[in-house]
PDB file of C-alpha atoms in Angstrom:
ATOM      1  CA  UNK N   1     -16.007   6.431  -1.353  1.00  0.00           C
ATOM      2  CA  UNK N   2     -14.995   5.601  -4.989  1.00  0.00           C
ATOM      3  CA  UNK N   3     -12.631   8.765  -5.112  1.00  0.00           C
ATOM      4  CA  UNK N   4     -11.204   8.139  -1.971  1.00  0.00           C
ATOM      5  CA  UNK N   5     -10.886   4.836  -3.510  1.00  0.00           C
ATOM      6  CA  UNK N   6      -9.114   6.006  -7.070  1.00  0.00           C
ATOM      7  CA  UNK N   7      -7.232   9.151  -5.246  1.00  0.00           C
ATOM      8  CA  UNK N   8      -5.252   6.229  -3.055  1.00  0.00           C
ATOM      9  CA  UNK N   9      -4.880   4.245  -6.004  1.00  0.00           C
ATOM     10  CA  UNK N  10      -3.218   6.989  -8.066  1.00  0.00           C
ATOM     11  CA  UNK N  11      -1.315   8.279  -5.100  1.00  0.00           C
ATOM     12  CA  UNK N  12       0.035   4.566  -5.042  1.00  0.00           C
ATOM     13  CA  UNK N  13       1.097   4.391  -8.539  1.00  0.00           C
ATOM     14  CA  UNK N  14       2.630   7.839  -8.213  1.00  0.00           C
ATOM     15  CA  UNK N  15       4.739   7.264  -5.049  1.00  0.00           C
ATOM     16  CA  UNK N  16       6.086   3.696  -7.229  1.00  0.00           C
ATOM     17  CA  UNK N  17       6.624   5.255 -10.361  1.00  0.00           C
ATOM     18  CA  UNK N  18       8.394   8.432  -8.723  1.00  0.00           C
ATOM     19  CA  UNK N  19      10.449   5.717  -7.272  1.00  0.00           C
ATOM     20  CA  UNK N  20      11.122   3.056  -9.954  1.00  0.00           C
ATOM     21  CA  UNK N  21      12.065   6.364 -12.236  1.00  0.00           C
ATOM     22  CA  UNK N  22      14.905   7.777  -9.903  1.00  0.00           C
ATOM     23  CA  UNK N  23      17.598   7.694 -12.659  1.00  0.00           C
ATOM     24  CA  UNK N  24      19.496  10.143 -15.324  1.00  0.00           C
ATOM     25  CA  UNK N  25      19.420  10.509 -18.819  1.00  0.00           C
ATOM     26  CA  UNK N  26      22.728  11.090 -20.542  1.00  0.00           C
ATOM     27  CA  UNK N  27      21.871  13.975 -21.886  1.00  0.00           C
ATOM     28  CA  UNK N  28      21.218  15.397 -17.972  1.00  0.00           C
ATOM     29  CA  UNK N  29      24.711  13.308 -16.390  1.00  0.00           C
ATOM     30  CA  UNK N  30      26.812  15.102 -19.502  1.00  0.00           C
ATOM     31  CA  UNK N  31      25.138  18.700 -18.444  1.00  0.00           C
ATOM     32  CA  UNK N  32      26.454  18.707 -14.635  1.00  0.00           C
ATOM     33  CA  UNK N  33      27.359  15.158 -13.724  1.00  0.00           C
ATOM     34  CA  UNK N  34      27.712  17.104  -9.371  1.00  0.00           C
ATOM     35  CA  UNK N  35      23.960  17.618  -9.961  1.00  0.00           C
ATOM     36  CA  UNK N  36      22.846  13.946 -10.401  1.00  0.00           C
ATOM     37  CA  UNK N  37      22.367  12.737  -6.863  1.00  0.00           C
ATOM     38  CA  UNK N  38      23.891   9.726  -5.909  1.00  0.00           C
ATOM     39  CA  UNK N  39      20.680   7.561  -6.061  1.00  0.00           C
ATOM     40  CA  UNK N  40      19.787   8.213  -9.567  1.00  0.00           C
ATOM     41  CA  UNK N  41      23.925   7.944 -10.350  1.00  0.00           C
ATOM     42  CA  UNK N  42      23.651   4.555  -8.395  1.00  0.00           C
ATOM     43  CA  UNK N  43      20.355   3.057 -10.359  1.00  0.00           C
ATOM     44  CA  UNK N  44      21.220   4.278 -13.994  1.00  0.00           C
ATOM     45  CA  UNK N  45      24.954   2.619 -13.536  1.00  0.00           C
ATOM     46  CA  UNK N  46      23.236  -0.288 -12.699  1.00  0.00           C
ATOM     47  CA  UNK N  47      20.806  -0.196 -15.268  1.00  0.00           C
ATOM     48  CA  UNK N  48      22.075   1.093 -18.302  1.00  0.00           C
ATOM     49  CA  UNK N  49      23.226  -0.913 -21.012  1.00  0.00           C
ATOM     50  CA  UNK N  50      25.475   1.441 -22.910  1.00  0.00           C
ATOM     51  CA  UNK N  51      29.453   0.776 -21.791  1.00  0.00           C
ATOM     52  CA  UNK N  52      30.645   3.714 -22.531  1.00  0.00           C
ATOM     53  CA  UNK N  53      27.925   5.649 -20.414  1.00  0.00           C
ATOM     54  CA  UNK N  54      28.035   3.478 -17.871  1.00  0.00           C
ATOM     55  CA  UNK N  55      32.141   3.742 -17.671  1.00  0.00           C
ATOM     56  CA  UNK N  56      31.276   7.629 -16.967  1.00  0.00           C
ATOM     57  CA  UNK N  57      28.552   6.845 -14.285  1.00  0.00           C
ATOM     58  CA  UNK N  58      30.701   3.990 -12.224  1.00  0.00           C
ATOM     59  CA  UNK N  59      33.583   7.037 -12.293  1.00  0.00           C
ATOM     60  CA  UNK N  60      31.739   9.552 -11.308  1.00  0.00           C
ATOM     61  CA  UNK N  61      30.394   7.289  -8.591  1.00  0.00           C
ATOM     62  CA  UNK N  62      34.100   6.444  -7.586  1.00  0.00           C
ATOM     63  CA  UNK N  63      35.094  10.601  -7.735  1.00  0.00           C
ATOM     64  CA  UNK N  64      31.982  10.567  -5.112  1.00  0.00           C
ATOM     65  CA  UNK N  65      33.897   7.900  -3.024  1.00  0.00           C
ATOM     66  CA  UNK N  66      31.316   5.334  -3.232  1.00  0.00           C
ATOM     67  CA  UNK N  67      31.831   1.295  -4.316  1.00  0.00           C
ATOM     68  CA  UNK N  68      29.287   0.199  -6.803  1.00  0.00           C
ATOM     69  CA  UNK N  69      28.484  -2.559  -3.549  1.00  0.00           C
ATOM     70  CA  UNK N  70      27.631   0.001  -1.802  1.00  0.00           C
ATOM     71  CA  UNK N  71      25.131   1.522  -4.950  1.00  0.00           C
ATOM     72  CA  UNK N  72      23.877  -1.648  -5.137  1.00  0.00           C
ATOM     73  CA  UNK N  73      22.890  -1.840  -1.640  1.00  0.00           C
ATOM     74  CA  UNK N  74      21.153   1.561  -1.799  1.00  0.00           C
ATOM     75  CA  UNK N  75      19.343   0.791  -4.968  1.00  0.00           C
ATOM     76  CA  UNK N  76      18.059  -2.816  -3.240  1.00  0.00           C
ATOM     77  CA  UNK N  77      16.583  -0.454  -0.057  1.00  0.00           C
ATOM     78  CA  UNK N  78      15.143   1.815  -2.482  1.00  0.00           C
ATOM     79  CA  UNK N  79      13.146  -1.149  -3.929  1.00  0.00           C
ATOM     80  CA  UNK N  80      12.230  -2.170  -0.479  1.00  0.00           C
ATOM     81  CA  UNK N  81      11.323   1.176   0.437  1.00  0.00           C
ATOM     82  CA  UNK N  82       9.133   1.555  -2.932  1.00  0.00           C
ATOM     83  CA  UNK N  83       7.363  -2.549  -2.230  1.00  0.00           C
ATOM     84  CA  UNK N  84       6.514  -1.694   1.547  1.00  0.00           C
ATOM     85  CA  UNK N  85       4.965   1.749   0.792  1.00  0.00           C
ATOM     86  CA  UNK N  86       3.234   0.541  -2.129  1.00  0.00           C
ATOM     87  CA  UNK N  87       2.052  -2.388   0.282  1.00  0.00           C
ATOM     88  CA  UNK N  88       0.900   0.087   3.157  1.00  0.00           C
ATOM     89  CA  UNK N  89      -1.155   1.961   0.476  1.00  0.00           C
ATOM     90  CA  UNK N  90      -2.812  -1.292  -0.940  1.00  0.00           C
ATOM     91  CA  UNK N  91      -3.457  -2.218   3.102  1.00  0.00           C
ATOM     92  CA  UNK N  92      -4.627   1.362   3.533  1.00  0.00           C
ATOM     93  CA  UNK N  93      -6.940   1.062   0.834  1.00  0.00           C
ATOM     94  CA  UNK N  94      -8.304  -2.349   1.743  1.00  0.00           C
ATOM     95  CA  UNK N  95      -9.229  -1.244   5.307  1.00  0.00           C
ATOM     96  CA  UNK N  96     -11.055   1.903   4.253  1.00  0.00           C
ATOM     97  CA  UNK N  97     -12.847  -0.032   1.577  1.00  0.00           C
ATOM     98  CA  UNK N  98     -13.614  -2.847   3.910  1.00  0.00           C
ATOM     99  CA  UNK N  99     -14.639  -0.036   6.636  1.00  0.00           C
ATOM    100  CA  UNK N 100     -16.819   1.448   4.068  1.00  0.00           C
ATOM    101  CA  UNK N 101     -18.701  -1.918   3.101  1.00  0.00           C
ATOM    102  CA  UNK N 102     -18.733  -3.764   6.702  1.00  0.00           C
ATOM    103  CA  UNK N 103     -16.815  -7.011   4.804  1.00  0.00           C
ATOM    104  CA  UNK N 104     -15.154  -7.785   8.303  1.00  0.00           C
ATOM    105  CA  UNK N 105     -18.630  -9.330   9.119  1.00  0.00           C
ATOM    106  CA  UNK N 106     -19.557  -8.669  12.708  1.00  0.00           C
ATOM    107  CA  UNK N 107     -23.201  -7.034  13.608  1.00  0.00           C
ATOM    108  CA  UNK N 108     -25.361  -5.528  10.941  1.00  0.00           C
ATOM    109  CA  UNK N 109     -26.541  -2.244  11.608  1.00  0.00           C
ATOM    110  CA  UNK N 110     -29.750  -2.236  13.329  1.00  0.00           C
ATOM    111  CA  UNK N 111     -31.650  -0.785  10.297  1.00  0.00           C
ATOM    112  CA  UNK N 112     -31.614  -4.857   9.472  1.00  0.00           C
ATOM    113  CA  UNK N 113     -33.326  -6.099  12.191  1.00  0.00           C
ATOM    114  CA  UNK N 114     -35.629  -4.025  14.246  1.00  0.00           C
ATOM    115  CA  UNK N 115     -36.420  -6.339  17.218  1.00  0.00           C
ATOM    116  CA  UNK N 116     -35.128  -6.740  20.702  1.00  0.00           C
ATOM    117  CA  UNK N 117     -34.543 -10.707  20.117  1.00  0.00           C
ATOM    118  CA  UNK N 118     -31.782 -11.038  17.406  1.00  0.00           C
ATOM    119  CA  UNK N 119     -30.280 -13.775  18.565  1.00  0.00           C
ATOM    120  CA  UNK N 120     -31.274 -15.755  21.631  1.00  0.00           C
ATOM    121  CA  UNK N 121     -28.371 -14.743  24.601  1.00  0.00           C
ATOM    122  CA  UNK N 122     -30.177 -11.505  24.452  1.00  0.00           C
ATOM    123  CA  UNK N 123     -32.850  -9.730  26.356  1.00  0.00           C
ATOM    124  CA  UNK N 124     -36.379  -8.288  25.741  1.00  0.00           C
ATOM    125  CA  UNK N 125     -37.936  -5.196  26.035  1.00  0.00           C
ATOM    126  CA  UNK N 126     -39.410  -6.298  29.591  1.00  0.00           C
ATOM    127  CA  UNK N 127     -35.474  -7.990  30.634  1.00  0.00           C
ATOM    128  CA  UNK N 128     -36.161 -11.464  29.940  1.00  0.00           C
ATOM    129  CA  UNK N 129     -34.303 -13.534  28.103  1.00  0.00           C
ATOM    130  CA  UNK N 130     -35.443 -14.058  24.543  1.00  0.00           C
ATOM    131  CA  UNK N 131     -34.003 -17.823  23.816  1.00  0.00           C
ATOM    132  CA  UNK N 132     -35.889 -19.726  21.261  1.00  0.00           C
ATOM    133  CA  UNK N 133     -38.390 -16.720  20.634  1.00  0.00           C
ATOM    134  CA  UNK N 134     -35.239 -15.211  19.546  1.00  0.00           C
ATOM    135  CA  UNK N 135     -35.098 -14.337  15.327  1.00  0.00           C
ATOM    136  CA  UNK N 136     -31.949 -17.031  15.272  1.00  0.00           C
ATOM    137  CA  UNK N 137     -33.818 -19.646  16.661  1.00  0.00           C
ATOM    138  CA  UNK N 138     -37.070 -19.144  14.335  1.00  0.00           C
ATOM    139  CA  UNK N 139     -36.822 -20.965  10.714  1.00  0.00           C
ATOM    140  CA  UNK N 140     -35.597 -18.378   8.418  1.00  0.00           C
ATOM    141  CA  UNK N 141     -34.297 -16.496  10.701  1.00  0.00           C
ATOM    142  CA  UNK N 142     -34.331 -12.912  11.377  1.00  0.00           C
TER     143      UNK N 142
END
């Protein structure tokens, strides 16, 4: 359970930092700026700091016939994409964790009690109804 547990975690930071790390270097745009897809053109002209780099990346974005609006709206659904697959993975994890350790509550497995009179709505052995001989009903309980 605890590497099912730490393989989902590290899947999840994977998947995000594969993500959040979709941009160029300089060194890379200068190479081939054709082979720098448009997302990681998009995300490093929004991000970098350098003018003179970034005058190259919002130009070669133009030559590609895209507005930096429109980079900026990819870039935002890339983020979205990133939060709500990181979220499914923490949800994902939370249910097989909580599946694994029965924290939704409901009924305990019948190693816990071995009787036929849990609780008092059920029935005996013989098919009458247990009531107050029931475990519930009995101080301390079951």
């Amino acid at each position: 359970m605890k590497i099912t547990y730490l393989t989902r975690c590290f899947g999840a930071a994977a998947i995000s930092l594969a993500l959040a790390s979709c941009t160029t270097t300089q060194a890379d745009f200068n190479k081939k700026p054709s082979a720098v897809s448009k997302a990681a053109l998009c995300k490093t002209a929004l991000e970098t700091k350098d003018p003179a780099f970034q005058f190259q990346l919002v130009s070669e974005v133009n030559r590609r016939g895209l507005s930096m609006l429109e980079c900026e709206q990819m870039v935002a659904q890339q983020r979205q994409a990133a939060a709500a697959l990181v979220a499914v993975a923490l949800v994902g994890t939370a249910v097989a964790v909580c599946a694994n350790n029965n924290c939704g509550g409901g009924y305990y497995p019948s190693s816990y009690y071995q009787g036929n009179c849990r609780y008092d709505w059920q029935y005996d052995a013989a098919g009458h109804r247990c009531g107050r001989r029931s475990a519930w009903s009995r101080p301390g309980g079951y």
